[in-house]
XYZ file of C-alpha atoms in Angstrom:
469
model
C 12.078 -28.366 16.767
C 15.226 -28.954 18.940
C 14.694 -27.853 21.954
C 12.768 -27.862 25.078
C 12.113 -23.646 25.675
C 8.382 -24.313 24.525
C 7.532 -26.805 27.487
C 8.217 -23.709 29.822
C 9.675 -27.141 32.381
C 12.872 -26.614 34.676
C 14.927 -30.026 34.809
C 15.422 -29.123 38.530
C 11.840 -28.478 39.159
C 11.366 -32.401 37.776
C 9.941 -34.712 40.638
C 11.330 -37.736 41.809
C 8.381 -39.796 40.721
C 5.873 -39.545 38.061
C 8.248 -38.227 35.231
C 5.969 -39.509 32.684
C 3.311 -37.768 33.497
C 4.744 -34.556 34.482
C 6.377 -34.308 31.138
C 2.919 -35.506 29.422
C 1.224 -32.928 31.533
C 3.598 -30.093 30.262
C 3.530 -31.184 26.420
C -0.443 -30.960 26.856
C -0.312 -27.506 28.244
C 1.895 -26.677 25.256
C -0.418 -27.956 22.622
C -3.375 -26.454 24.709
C -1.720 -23.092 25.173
C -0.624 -22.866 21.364
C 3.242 -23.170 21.594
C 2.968 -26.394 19.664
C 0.678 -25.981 16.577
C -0.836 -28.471 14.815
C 1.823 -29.716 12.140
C 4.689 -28.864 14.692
C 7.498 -31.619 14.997
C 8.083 -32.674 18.605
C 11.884 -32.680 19.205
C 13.788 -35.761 18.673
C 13.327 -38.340 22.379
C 17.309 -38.304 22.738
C 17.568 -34.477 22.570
C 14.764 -33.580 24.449
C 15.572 -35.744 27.236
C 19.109 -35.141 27.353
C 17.636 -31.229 28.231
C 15.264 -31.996 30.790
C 18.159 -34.183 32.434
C 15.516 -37.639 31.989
C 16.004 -40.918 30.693
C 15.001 -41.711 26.583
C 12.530 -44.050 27.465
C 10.190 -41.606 30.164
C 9.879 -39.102 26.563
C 9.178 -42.088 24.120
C 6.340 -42.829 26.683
C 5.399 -39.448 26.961
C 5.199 -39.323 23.419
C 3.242 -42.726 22.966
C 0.404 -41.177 25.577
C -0.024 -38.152 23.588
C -0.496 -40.168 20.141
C -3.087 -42.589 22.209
C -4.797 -39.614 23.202
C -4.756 -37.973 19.618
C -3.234 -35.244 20.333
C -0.079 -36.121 17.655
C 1.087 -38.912 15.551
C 4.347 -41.094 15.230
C 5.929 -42.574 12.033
C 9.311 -43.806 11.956
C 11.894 -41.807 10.345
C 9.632 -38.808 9.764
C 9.453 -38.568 14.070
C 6.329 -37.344 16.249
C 3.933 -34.663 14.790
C 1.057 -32.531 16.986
C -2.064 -33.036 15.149
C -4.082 -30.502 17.163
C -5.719 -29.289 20.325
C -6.437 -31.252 23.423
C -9.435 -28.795 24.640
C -10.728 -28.378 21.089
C -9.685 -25.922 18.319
C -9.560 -22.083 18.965
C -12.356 -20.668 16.880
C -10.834 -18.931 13.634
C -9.387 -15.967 13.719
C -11.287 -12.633 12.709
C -8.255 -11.455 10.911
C -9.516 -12.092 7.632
C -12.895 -10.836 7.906
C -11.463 -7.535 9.536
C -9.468 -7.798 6.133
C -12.106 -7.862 3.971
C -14.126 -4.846 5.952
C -11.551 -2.484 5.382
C -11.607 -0.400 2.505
C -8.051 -0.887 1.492
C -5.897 -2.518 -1.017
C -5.375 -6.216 -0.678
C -4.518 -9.333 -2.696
C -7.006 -10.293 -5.374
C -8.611 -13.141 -4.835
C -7.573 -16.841 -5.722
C -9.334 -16.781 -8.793
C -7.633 -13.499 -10.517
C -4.616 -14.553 -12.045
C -4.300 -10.482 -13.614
C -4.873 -7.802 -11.024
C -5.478 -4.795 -13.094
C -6.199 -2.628 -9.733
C -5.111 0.944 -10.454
C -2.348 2.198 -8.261
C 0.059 -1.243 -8.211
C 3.203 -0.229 -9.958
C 5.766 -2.600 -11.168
C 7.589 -4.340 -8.487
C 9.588 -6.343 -10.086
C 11.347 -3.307 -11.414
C 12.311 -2.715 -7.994
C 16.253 -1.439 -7.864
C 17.179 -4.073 -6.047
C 21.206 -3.547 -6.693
C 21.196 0.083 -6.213
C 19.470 -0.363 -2.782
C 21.609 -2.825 -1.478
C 24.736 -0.844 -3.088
C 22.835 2.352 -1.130
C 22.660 0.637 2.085
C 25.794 -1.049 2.241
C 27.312 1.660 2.583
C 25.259 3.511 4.519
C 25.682 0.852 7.562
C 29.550 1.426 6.787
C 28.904 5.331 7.778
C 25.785 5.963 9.630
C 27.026 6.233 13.846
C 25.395 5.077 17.085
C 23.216 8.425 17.320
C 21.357 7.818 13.861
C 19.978 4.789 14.768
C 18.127 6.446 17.664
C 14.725 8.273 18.026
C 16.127 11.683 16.253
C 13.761 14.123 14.478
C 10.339 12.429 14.112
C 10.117 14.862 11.525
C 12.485 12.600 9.187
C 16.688 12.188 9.153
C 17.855 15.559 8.375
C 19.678 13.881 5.300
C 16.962 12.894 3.588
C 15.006 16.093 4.394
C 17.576 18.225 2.529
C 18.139 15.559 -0.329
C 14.105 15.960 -0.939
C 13.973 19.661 -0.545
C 16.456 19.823 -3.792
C 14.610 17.500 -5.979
C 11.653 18.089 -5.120
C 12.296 21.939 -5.868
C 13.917 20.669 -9.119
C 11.099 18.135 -10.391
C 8.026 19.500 -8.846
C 9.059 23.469 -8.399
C 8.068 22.987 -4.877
C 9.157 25.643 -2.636
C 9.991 24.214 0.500
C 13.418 24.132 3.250
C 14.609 20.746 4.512
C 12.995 22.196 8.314
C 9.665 22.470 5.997
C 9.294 18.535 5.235
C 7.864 15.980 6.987
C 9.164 11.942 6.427
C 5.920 10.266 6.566
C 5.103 6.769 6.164
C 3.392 7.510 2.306
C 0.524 10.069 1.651
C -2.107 8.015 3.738
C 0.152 9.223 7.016
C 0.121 12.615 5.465
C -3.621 12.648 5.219
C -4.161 11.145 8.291
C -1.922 13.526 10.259
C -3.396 16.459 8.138
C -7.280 15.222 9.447
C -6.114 15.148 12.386
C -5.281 18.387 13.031
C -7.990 20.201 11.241
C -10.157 18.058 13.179
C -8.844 19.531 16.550
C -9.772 23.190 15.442
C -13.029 22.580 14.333
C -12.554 21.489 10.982
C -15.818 19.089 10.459
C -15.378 18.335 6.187
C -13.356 19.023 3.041
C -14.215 18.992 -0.747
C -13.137 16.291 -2.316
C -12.816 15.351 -6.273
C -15.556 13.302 -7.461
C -15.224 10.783 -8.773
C -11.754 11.124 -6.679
C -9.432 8.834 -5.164
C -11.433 6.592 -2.537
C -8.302 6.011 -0.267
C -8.115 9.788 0.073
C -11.778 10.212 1.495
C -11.658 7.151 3.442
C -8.695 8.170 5.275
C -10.129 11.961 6.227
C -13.303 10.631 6.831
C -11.476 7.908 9.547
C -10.351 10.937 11.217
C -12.941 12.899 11.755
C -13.239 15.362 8.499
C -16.359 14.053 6.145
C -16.074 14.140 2.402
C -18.465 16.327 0.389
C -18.246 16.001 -3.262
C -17.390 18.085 -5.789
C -17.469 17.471 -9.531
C -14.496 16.505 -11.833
C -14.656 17.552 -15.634
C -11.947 18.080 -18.497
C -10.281 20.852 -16.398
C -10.113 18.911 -13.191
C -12.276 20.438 -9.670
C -15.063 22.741 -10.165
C -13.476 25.383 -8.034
C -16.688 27.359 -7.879
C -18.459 24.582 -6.177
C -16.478 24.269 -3.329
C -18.355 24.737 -0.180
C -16.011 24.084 2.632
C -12.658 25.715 4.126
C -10.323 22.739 2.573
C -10.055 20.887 -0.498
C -8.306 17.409 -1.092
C -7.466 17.214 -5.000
C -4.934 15.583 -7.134
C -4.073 18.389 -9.639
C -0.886 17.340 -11.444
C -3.028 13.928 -12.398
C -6.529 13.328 -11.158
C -7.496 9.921 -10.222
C -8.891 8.087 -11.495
C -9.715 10.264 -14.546
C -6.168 11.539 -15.227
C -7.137 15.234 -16.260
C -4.900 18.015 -15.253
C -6.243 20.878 -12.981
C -6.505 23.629 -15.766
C -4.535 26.828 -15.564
C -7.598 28.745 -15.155
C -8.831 26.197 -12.030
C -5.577 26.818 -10.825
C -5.647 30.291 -10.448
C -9.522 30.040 -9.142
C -8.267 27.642 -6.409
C -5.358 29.865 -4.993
C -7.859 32.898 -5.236
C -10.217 30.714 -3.438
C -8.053 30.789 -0.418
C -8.608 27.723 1.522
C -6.581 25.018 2.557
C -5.345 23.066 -0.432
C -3.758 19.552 0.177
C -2.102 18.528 -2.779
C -2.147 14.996 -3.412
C 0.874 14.915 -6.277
C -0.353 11.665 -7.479
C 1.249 10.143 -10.125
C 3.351 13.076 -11.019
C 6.964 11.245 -11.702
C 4.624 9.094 -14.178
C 4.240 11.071 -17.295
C 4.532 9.978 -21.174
C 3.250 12.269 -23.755
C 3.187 15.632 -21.870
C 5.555 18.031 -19.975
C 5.577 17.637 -16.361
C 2.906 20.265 -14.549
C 4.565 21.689 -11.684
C 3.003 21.050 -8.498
C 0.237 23.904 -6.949
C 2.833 24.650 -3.474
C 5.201 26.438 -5.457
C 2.833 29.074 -6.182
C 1.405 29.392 -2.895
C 3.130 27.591 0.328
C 1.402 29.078 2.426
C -2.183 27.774 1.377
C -1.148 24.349 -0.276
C -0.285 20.943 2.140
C 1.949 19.117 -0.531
C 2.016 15.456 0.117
C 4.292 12.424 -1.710
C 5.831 9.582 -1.442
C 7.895 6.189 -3.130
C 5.024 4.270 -3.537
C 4.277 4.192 -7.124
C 7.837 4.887 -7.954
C 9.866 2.638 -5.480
C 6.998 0.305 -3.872
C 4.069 0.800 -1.579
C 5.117 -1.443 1.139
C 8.409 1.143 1.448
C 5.774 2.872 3.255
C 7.600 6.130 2.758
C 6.315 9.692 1.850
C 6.596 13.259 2.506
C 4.918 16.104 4.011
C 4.993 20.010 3.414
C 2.509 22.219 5.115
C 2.243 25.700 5.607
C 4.396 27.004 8.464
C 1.546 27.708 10.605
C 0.905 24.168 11.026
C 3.775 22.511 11.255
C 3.881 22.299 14.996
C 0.472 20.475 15.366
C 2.040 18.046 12.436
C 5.296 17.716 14.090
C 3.569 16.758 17.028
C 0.971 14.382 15.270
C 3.443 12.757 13.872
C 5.497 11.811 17.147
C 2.272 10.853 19.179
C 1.721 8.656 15.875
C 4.862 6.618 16.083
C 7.909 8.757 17.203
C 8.833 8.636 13.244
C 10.017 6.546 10.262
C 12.308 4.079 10.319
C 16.340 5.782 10.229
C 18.242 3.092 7.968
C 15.282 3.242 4.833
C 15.368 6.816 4.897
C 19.063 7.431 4.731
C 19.142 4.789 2.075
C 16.768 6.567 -0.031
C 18.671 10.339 0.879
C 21.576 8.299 -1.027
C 19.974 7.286 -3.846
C 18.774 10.955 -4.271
C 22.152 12.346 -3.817
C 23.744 9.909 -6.229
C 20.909 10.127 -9.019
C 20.312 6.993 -8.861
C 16.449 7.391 -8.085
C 15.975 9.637 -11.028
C 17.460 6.814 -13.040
C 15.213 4.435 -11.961
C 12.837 6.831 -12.373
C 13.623 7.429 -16.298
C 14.335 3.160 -17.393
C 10.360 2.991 -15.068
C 8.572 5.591 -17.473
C 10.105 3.996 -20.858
C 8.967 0.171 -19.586
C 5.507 1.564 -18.221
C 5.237 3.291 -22.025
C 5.247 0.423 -23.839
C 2.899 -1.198 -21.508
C 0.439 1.360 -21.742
C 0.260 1.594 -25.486
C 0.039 -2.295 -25.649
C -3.375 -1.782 -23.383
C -4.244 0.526 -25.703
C -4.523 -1.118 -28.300
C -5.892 -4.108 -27.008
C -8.866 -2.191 -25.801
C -8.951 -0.849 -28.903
C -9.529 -3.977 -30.393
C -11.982 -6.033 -27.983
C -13.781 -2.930 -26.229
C -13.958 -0.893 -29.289
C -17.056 0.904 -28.103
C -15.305 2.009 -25.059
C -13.657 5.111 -24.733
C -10.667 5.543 -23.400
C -9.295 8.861 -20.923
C -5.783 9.355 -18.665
C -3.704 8.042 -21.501
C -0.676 10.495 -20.933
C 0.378 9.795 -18.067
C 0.000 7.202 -14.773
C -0.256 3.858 -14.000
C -4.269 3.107 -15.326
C -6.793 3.971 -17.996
C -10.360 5.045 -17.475
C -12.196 3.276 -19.544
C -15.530 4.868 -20.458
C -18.812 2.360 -20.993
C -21.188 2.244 -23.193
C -24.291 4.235 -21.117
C -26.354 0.688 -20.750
C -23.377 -1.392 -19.173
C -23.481 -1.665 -15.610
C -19.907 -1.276 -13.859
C -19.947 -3.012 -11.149
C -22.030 -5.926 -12.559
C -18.885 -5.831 -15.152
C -15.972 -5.971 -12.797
C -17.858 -8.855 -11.459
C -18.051 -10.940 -14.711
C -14.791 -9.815 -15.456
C -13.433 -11.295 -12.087
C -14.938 -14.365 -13.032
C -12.857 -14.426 -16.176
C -9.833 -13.827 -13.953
C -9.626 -10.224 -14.263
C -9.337 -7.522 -11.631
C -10.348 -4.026 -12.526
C -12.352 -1.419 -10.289
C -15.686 -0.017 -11.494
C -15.629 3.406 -11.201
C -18.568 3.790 -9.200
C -16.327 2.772 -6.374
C -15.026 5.982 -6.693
C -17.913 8.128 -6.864
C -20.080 9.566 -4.277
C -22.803 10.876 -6.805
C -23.931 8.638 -9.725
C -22.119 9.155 -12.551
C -21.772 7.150 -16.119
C -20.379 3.379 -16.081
C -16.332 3.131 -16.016
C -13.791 0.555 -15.335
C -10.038 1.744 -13.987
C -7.376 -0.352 -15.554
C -4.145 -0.414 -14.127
C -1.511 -1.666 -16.142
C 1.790 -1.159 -14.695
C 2.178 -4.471 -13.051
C 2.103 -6.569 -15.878
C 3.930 -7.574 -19.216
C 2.109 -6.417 -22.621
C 1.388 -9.596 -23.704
C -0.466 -10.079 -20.157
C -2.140 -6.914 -20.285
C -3.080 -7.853 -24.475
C -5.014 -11.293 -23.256
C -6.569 -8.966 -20.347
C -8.397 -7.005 -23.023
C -9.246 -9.631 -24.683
C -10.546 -11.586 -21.380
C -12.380 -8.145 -20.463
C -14.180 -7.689 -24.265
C -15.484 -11.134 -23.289
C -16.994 -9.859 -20.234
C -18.703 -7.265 -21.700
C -20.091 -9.301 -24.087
C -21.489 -11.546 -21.691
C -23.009 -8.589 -19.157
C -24.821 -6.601 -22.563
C -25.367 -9.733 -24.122
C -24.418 -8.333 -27.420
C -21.414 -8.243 -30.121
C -18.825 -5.298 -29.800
C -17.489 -5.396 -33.405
């Protein structure tokens, strides 16, 4: 510390007698009041009292009463250091706890050394050069008026950029005036709820097992989830019992079947509100992409996006297309929300689009995230070979099927204690269903994901207590 701005003291306000313990006084109130934390350095007696205007020797006293008192300690060479608080400690702070209550993604504990959560993509295969290259020169060209409020609806850049591939990827039929910049598809949810919420809407179908995230965040809002069964063609259209549906058709999660043609058709003939979840879609290995539902029907589907599994989550940047008819309510959801996305991220990204450089990073992802999924494979093919295996052709996790006895969460659990994160699928459910873990693999390197198999056959070995092969 160098200065004297923490002390909140005015060298003229200083009185003619007493310096010592005026200045005393004010380092107290500074521990007390939090400005100085405990393993703070004080600054040096020379520069603080050259600042407050006061000779050396009235701070190296001031200092000496605070290390009497406790409050810091003194070594030579290594200067004065606060040790804590005068009035006693603040209790803890909550933030942790709050943490732990919500029911989102956060870091694995300190005894996982391989989180195989489903949904983390690889970060280190961030494009780190392309983005700065991108953003260079979009500070060289952007003007004054795009770094103010604009559209809360997005930049219109990057609204016209993702109209065009998103029509050329994902067949989506939608005009750059059509999409929304949100910050990833939790926003899009959220602002969705929202609004159904305000004209009555009380629930929506959801997949189940189905994406947990999804659920949570309509439920937040005000719409409740009511299950609806997942087999090998995806949503059992004719059991939906409510005006909207929340699905993931292009890849389910967490069991990675595609909505069948035939549940297609059944779902646009239902005629509800669909909200399209296009999870997973730019992830695909050993199948041709399956264009999204909105192209055959914008005006029933709410198609939602976004960088997270491609780029990285904490881009915190997504998209948005509803049908016309709602757009207003969105538009205005999203400005009451947070006045809209941050300008400089999104033009970077509109770049990156225009120059191809996102499909490129897009292409080198899917041939790295191949090789790691086949090396899971077959590691789980050889220490969990009485598991079976689903979602294989695309993503970023495996659902591993158990054997009917095997408990899932009582095997996450011993497979945490072996260092290993994986979710049991009945986190996903709302209605029992049979025993699964969900094993994401595109954070880590094959041989990683190899000794994860191997770590996880142990597990179930010690929660069936019996051999596997």
């Amino acid at each position: 510390m160098s200065g004297s701005d923490f002390l909140q003291l005015r060298a003229d306000q200083a009185p003619v007698k007493g310096l010592t313990a005026w200045l005393t006084a004010g380092l107290r109130d500074a521990i007390d009041g939090g400005r100085l934390a405990p393993g703070a350095r004080l600054p040096a007696t020379r520069v603080l009292a050259a600042e407050l205007r006061i000779s050396r020797g009235v701070v190296v006293e001031a200092y000496q009463r605070l290390i009497d008192e406790g409050l810091a300690t003194g070594r030579t060479g290594a200067g004065t250091t606060v040790l804590g608080h005068g009035r006693g400690a603040e209790p803890p702070s909550d933030r942790r706890r709050a943490l732990d209550d919500l029911r989102l993604p956060l870091p694995p504990a300190e005894n996982i050394d391989i989180d195989l959560s489903p949904g983390v993509p690889d970060l280190s295969a961030f494009p780190r050069a392309q983005w700065l290259r991108a953003e260079r020169a979009v500070l060289d060209e952007i003007t004054a008026a795009d770094l103010g409020y604009g559209d809360p609806g997005g930049t219109p850049r990057l609204r016209a950029e993702l109209a065009g591939w998103l029509r050329r990827t994902r067949g989506v039929r939608a005009e750059a005036d059509d999409i929304i910049v949100v910050s990833g598809v939790a926003q899009a949810l959220a602002l969705l709820a929202q609004t159904l919420a305000a004209r009555g809407v009380t629930a929506a179908a959801v997949e189940d097992p189905g994406s947990r995230g999804a659920r949570d965040q309509m439920t937040h809002w005000g719409v409740r989830a009511e299950a609806v069964p997942v087999d090998d063609e995806g949503l059992l259209v004719d059991r939906i019992t409510q005006e909207v549906a929340v699905l993931t058709p292009a890849h389910q999660f967490p069991t990675g079947v595609v909505l069948s043609p035939a549940r297609r058709r059944a779902l646009l003939a239902w005629g509800g509100l669909v909200i399209e979840d296009d999870y997973d879609a730019e992830h695909r290995y050993d199948r041709a992409p399956v264009a999204a539902l909105q192209g055959s029907a914008p005006d029933q589907v709410a198609y939602a996006g976004s960088v997270s599994k491609s780029l990285a989550p904490g881009m915190r940047l997504g998209w948005l297309i509803a049908p016309r008819r709602m757009q207003a309510a969105l538009l205005e959801a999203k400005h009451d929300s947070d006045l809209g996305n941050p300008a400089i991220p999104q033009l970077v990204l509109a770049r990156l689009l225009a120059a191809g450089d996102y499909e490129k990073h897009l292409r080198l992802v899917r041939q790295r995230q191949r090789r790691r999924r086949d090396a899971l494979l077959a590691a789980l093919g050889q220490h969990l070979p009485e598991a079976r295996v689903t979602g294989v052709a695309a993503g970023l996790h495996l659902l591993t099927m158990l054997p009917s006895e095997a408990s899932d969460t009582d095997l996450a659990k011993q497979a945490a204690a072996h260092g290993v994160l994986v979710h049991p699928l009945s986190w996903h459910r709302l209605r029992p269903g049979p025993p699964g873990l969900i094993i994401g693999y595109a954070a880590h390197s094959p041989d990683r994901l190899a000794e994860a198999a191997k770590r996880l056959g142990g597990a179930l070995r010690d929660e069936v207590d019996q051999p596997l092969h």
